XYZ file of C-alpha atoms in Angstrom:
437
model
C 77.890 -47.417 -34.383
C 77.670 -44.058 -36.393
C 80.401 -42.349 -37.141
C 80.376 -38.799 -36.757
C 79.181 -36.915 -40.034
C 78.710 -33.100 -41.678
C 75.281 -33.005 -39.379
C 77.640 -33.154 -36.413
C 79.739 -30.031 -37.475
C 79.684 -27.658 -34.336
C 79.812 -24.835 -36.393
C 76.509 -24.917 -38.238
C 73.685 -22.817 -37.497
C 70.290 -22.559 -39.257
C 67.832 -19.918 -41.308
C 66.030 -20.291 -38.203
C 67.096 -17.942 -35.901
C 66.196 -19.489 -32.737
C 68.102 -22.740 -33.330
C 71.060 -20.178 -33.023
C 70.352 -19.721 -29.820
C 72.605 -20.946 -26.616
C 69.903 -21.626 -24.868
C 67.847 -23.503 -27.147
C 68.390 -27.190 -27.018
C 67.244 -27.482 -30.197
C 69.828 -26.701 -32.760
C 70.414 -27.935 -36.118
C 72.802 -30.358 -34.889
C 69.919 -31.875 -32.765
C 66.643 -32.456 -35.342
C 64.619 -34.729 -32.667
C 60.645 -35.759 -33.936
C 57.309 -35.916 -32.733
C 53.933 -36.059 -33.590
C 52.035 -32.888 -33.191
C 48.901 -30.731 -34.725
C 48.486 -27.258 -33.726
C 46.637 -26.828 -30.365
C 43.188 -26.665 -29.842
C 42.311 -27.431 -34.006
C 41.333 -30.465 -35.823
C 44.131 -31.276 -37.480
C 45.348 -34.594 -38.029
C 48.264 -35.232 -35.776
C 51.063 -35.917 -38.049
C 55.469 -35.883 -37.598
C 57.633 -32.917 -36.967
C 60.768 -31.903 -36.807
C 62.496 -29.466 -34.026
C 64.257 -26.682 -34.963
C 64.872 -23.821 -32.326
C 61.192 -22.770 -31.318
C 59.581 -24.133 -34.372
C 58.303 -27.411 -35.702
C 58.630 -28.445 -39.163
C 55.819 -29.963 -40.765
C 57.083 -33.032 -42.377
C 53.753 -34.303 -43.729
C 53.526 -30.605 -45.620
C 57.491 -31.056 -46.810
C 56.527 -34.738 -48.035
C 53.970 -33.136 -50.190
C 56.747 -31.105 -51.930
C 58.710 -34.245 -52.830
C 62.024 -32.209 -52.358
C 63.710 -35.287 -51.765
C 64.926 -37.861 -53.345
C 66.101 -41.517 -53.014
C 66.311 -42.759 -49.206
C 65.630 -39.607 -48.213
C 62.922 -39.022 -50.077
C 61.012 -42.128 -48.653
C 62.122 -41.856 -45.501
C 59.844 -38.296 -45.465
C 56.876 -39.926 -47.618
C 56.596 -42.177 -44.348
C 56.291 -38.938 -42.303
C 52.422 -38.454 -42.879
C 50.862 -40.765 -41.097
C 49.817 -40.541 -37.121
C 52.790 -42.003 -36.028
C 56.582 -42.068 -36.384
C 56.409 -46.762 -36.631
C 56.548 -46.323 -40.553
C 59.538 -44.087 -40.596
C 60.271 -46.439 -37.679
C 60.548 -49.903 -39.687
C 62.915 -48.264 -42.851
C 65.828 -48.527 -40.307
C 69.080 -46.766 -40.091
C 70.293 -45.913 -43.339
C 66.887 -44.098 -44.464
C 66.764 -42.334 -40.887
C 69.938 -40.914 -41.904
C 69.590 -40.061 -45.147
C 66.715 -38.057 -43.669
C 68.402 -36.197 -41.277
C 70.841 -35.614 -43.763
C 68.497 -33.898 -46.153
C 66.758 -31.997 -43.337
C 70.245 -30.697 -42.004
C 70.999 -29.585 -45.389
C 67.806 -28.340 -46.045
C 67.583 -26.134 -42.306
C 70.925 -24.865 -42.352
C 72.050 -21.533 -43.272
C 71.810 -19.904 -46.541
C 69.933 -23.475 -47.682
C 68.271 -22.849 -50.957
C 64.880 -24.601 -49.897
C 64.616 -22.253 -47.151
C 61.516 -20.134 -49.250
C 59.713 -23.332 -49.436
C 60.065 -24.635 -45.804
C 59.560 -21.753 -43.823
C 55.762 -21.868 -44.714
C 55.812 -25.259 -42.929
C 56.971 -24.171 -39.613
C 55.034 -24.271 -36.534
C 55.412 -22.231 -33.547
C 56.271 -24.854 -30.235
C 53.991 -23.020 -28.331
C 51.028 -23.068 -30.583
C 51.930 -27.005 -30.674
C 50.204 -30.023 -28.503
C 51.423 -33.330 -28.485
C 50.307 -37.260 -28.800
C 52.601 -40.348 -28.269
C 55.245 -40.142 -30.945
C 54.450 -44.119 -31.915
C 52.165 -46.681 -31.524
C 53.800 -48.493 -28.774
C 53.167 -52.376 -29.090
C 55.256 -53.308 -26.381
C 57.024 -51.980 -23.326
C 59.544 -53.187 -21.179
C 60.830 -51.410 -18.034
C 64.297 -52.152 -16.517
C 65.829 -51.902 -13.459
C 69.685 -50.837 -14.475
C 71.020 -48.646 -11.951
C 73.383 -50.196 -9.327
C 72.971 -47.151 -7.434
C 68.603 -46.933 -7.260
C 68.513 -50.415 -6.976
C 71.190 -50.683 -3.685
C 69.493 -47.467 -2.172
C 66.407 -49.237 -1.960
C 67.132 -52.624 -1.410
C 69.037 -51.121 1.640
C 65.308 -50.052 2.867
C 63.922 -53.370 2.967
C 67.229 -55.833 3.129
C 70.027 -53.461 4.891
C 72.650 -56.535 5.269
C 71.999 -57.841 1.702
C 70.648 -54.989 -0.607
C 70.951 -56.916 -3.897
C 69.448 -59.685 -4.892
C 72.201 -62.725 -6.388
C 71.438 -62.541 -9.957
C 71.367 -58.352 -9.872
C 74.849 -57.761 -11.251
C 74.563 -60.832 -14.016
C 71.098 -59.693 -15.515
C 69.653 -56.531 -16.939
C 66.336 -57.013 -14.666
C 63.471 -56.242 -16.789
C 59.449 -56.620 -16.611
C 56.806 -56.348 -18.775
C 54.978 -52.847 -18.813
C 51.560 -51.344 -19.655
C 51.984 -49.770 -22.918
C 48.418 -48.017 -23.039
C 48.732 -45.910 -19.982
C 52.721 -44.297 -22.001
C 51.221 -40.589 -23.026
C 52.886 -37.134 -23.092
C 51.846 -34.252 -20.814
C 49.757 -36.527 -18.684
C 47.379 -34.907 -16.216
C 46.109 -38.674 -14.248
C 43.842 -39.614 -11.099
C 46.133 -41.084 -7.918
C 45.611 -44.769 -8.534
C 43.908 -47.198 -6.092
C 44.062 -49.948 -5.267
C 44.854 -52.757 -2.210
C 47.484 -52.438 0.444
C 49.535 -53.947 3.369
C 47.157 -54.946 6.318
C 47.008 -52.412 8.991
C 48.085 -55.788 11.405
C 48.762 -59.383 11.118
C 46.227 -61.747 9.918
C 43.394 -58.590 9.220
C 42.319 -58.076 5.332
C 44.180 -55.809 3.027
C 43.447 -52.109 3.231
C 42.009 -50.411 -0.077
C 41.785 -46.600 -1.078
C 43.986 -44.202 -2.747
C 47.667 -44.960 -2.889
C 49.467 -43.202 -0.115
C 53.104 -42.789 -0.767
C 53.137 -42.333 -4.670
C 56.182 -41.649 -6.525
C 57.817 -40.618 -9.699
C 61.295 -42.178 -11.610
C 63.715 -40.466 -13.070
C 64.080 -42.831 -16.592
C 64.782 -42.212 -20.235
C 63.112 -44.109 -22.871
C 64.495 -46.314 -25.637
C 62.219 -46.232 -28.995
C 63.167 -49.508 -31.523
C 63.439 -48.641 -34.654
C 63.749 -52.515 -36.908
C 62.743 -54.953 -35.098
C 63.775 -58.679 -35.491
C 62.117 -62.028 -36.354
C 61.152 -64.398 -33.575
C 63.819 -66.576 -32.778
C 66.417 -64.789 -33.854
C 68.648 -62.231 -31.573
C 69.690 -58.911 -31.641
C 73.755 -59.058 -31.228
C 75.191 -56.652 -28.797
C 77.428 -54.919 -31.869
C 74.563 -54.451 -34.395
C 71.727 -53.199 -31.517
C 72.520 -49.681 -32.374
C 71.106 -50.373 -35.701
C 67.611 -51.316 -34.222
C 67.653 -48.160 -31.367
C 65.618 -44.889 -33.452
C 66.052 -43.017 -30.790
C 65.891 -42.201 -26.909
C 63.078 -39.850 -25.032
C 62.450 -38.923 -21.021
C 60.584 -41.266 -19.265
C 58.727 -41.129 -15.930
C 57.671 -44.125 -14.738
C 55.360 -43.281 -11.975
C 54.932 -45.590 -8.952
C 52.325 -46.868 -5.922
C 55.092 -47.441 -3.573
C 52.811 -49.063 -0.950
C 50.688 -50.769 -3.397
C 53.666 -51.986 -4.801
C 54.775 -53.249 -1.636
C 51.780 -55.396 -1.122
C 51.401 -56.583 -4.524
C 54.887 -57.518 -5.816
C 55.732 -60.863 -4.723
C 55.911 -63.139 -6.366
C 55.171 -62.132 -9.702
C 56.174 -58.179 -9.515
C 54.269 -55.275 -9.831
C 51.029 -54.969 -11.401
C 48.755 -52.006 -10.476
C 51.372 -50.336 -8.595
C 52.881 -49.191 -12.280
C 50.034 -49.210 -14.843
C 48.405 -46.885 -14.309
C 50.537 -43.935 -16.224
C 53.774 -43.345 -17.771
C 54.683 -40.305 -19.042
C 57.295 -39.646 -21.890
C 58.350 -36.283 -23.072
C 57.048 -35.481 -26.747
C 60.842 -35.874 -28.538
C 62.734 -38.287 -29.618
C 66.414 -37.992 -30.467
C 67.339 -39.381 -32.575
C 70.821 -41.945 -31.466
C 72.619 -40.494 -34.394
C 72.480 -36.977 -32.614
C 74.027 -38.261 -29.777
C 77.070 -39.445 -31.631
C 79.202 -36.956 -29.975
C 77.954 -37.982 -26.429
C 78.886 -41.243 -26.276
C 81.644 -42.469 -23.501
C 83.070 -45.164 -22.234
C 81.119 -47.985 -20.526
C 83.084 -49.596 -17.575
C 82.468 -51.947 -14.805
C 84.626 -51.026 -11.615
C 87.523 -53.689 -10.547
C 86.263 -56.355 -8.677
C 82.492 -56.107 -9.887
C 81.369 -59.583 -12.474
C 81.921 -59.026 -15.805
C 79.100 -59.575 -18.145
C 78.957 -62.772 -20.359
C 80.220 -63.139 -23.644
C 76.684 -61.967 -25.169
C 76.703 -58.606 -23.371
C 80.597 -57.950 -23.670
C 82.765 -56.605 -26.516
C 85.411 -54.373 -27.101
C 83.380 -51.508 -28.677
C 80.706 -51.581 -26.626
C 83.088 -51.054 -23.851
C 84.834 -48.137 -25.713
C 81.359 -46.268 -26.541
C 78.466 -47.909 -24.915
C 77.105 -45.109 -23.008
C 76.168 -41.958 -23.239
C 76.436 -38.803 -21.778
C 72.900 -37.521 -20.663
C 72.532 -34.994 -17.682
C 68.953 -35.151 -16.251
C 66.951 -33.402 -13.458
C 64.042 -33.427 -11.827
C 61.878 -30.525 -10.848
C 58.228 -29.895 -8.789
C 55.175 -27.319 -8.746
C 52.723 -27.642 -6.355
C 49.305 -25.965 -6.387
C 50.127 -23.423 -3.742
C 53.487 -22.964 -6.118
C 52.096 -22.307 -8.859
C 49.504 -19.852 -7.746
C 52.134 -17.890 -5.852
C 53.992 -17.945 -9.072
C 56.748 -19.801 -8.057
C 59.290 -21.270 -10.496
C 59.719 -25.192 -9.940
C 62.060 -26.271 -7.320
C 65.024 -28.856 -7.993
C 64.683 -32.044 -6.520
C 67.854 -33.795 -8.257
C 69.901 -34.722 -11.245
C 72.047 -37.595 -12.349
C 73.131 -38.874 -15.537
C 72.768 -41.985 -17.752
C 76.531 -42.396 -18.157
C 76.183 -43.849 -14.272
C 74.230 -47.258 -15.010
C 75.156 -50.578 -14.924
C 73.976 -51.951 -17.930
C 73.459 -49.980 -21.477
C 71.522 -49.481 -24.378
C 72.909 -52.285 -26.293
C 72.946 -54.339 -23.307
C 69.100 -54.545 -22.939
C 68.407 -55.365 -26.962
C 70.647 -57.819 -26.479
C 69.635 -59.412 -23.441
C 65.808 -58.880 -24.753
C 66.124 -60.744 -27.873
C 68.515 -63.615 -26.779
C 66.033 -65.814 -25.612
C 64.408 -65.157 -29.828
C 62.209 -62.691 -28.547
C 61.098 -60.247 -31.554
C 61.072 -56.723 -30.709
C 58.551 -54.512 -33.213
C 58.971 -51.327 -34.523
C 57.996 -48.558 -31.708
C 58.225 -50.878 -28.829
C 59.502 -48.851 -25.774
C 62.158 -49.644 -23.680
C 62.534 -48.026 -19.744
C 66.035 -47.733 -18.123
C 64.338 -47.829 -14.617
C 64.981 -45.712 -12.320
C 68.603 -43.400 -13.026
C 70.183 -42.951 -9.607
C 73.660 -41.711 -9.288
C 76.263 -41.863 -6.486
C 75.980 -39.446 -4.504
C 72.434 -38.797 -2.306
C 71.175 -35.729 -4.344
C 71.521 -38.014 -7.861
C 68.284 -40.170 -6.218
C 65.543 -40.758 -8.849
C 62.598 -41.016 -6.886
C 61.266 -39.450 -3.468
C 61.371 -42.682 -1.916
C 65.334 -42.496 -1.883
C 65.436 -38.784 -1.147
C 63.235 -39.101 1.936
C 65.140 -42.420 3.017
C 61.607 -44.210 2.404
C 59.104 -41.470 3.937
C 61.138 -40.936 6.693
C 63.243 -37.326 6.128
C 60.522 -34.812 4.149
C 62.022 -32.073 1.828
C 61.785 -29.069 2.717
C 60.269 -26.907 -1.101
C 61.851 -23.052 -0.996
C 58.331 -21.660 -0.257
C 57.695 -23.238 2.844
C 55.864 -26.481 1.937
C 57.206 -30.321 2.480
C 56.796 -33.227 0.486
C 57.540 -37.008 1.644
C 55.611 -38.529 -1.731
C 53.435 -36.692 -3.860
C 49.920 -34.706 -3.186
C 47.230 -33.663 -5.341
C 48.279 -31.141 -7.585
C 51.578 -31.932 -7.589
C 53.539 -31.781 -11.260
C 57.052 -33.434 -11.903
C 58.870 -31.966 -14.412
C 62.052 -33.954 -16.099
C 64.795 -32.891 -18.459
C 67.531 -33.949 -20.235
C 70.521 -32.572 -22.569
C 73.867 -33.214 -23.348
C 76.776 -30.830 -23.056
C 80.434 -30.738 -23.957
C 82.561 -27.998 -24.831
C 82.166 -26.177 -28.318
C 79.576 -27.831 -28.903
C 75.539 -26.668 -28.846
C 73.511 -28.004 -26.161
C 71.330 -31.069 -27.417
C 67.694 -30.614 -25.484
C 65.380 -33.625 -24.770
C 62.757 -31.269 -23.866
C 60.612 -32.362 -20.804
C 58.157 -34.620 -19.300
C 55.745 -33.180 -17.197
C 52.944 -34.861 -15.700
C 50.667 -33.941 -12.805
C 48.767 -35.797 -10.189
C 44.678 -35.573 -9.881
C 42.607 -36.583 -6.743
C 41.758 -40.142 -7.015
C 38.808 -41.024 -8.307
């Protein structure tokens, strides 16, 4: 784990005005990346850097060759279309990076002449998937999502045996991950209207989004070998906002016995940033299992991942409709939870991943699943906040959802908070639901 550093310091604040703002969630204590071009051009897409309301350009910086050593080659592999080659350095060249860029973006910094050139307005700004993701793996590790619903369909035995012994996991699509998706409602087959009739088929009925965040691997490791659970932090770059979107009754026709299939691949949307796990240093708490619930085997258990294996990360999700957005609405607020609730952790699911030798690459994505909390307004999908279709919610200008319509955009954030110290921002995933085609 990384200890806290000079980029941590509470008390810095940038040449860049608007990183000096509370409200930003992008201070200099917070540097996430993406890959970007200005909007509407013909740029090559190529990485940036947050910093308030801007974007620096770190294909232009590379071309300055301010930087030197692992620093200085951890930005010349900041010009391609992806973030995988910064990706494979691993953690001491991402931090010597963010070192340099800290320095660089702070106040009175002498290279501030010959970076502000380089900035980008966020709002000029459109996004592409930050890396080329080879692989993706979704989990299911909230006790709380995954009792909620297994209540729906098995109220006398909600989880399944192996539930609390195994960070569930199943292989995803990773064509359909995208930012600032805008997708047709998927079709495909579903439950028989009776007994012993043919499947129906048409446009899903009752879809649904997830509340997740997204784990980005930096290294990787060699087949056959494992990841173990005290070095994983080494191979995490960094963490984004997921939404997993779902075909509940799709899903419900389709999953047994090998899972979903159509019911998920069709889209999953990720917010544009990453942050980075060294910004979220000062977020991490303590991961715990209540009394009386199984403790994890030997290869998921140790002392300091119990003292700081989670994290800290408030999320909420939020809706416009068409008739909301016309009337000029602002988005209403479904729910929140936070991260710090689930079962298993970060390190947890590299190590469980990779102990059967299975190699994870560099930019392979990794899905919590689903982050429910305790309590019934922490749900992280409609189908627990409408008890499974059956109590609508009622949206403050007069419409009612049960699962999603036409038109319909979800909207997820993320930050951390803790006194004295700025506000780290995730930015936000927002996606939005087409008619079927």
């Amino acid at each position: 784990m990384t200890t806290l550093n000079e980029t941590h310091d509470a008390n810095l604040t940038s040449w860049v005005a608007s990183a000096n703002d509370e409200g930003t969630g992008f201070p200099v204590q917070n540097l996430p990346y993406a890959v970007f071009r200005r909007r509407g051009s013909q740029e090559a897409f190529r990485p940036g850097v947050a910093i308030g309301d801007r974007i620096l350009d770190l294909a232009a910086l590379a071309e300055l060759r301010v930087f030197d050593g692992q620093a200085g080659a951890a930005l010349a592999a900041c010009t391609a279309d992806s973030l995988n080659p910064l990706m494979a350095l691993g953690r001491a060249h991402w931090s010597a990076l963010r070192l340099a860029l800290s320095r660089a973006l702070r106040s009175g910094a002498a290279l501030q002449a010959r970076l502000e050139p380089l900035l980008v307005a966020q709002a000029d700004a459109e996004y592409t998937t930050p890396a080329r993701i080879g692989d993706y793996t979704d989990f299911y590790i909230s006790l709380h999502h995954a009792t909620a619903v297994g209540k729906q369909f098995r109220p006398d035995n909600p989880l399944l045996p192996n539930y609390k012994w195994v960070p569930i996991g199943y292989h995803g699509r990773a064509s359909s991950v995208g930012v600032e998706q805008r997708f047709p409602r998927p079709v495909g087959q579903t439950r028989p209207a009776a007994e012993g009739e043919p499947p129906q088929f048409g446009p899903c009925q009752r879809l649904d989004y997830e509340l997740e965040l997204g784990v980005f691997v930096g290294t990787g490791n060699a087949q056959g070998d494992r990841i173990a659970l005290d070095q994983a932090d080494d191979h995490v770059f960094g963490l984004c906002i997921l939404n997993d979107w779902s075909a509940r009754d799709i899903q419900a026709w389709e999953y047994q016995p090998l899972g979903p299939f159509l019911a998920k691949n069709f889209a999953s949307t990720i917010s544009p940033w990453i942050v980075t796990l060294e910004a979220l240093e000062p977020f991490r708490a303590a991961w715990t299992r209540a009394a009386g619930e199984p403790q994890p085997l030997p290869y998921l258990a140790s002392e300091r991942n119990r003292a700081q294996g989670a994290y800290d990360v408030q999320m909420e999700v939020l809706l416009t409709t068409e008739v909301s957005r016309a009337a000029g609405h602002p988005p209403a607020r479904l729910s929140s939870s936070n991260f710090r609730d689930a079962y298993w952790n970060i390190a947890q699911l590299l190590a469980h991943h990779t102990v059967n030798g299975c190699n994870l690459q560099p930019g392979d994505l990794l899905g919590t699943g689903t982050l429910s909390g305790p309590q019934p307004e922490e749900a992280g999908s409609l189908l627990e906040l409408t008890q499974g279709g059956k109590a609508p919610i009622e949206l403050p200008w007069g419409e009612q959802r049960v699962f999603l319509q036409d038109g319909d955009q979800v909207i997820i954030r993320a930050e951390c908070r803790k006194a004295g110290y700025p506000r780290i921002g995730f930015g936000e995933s927002a996606g939005t639901v087409l008619a079927a085609r």
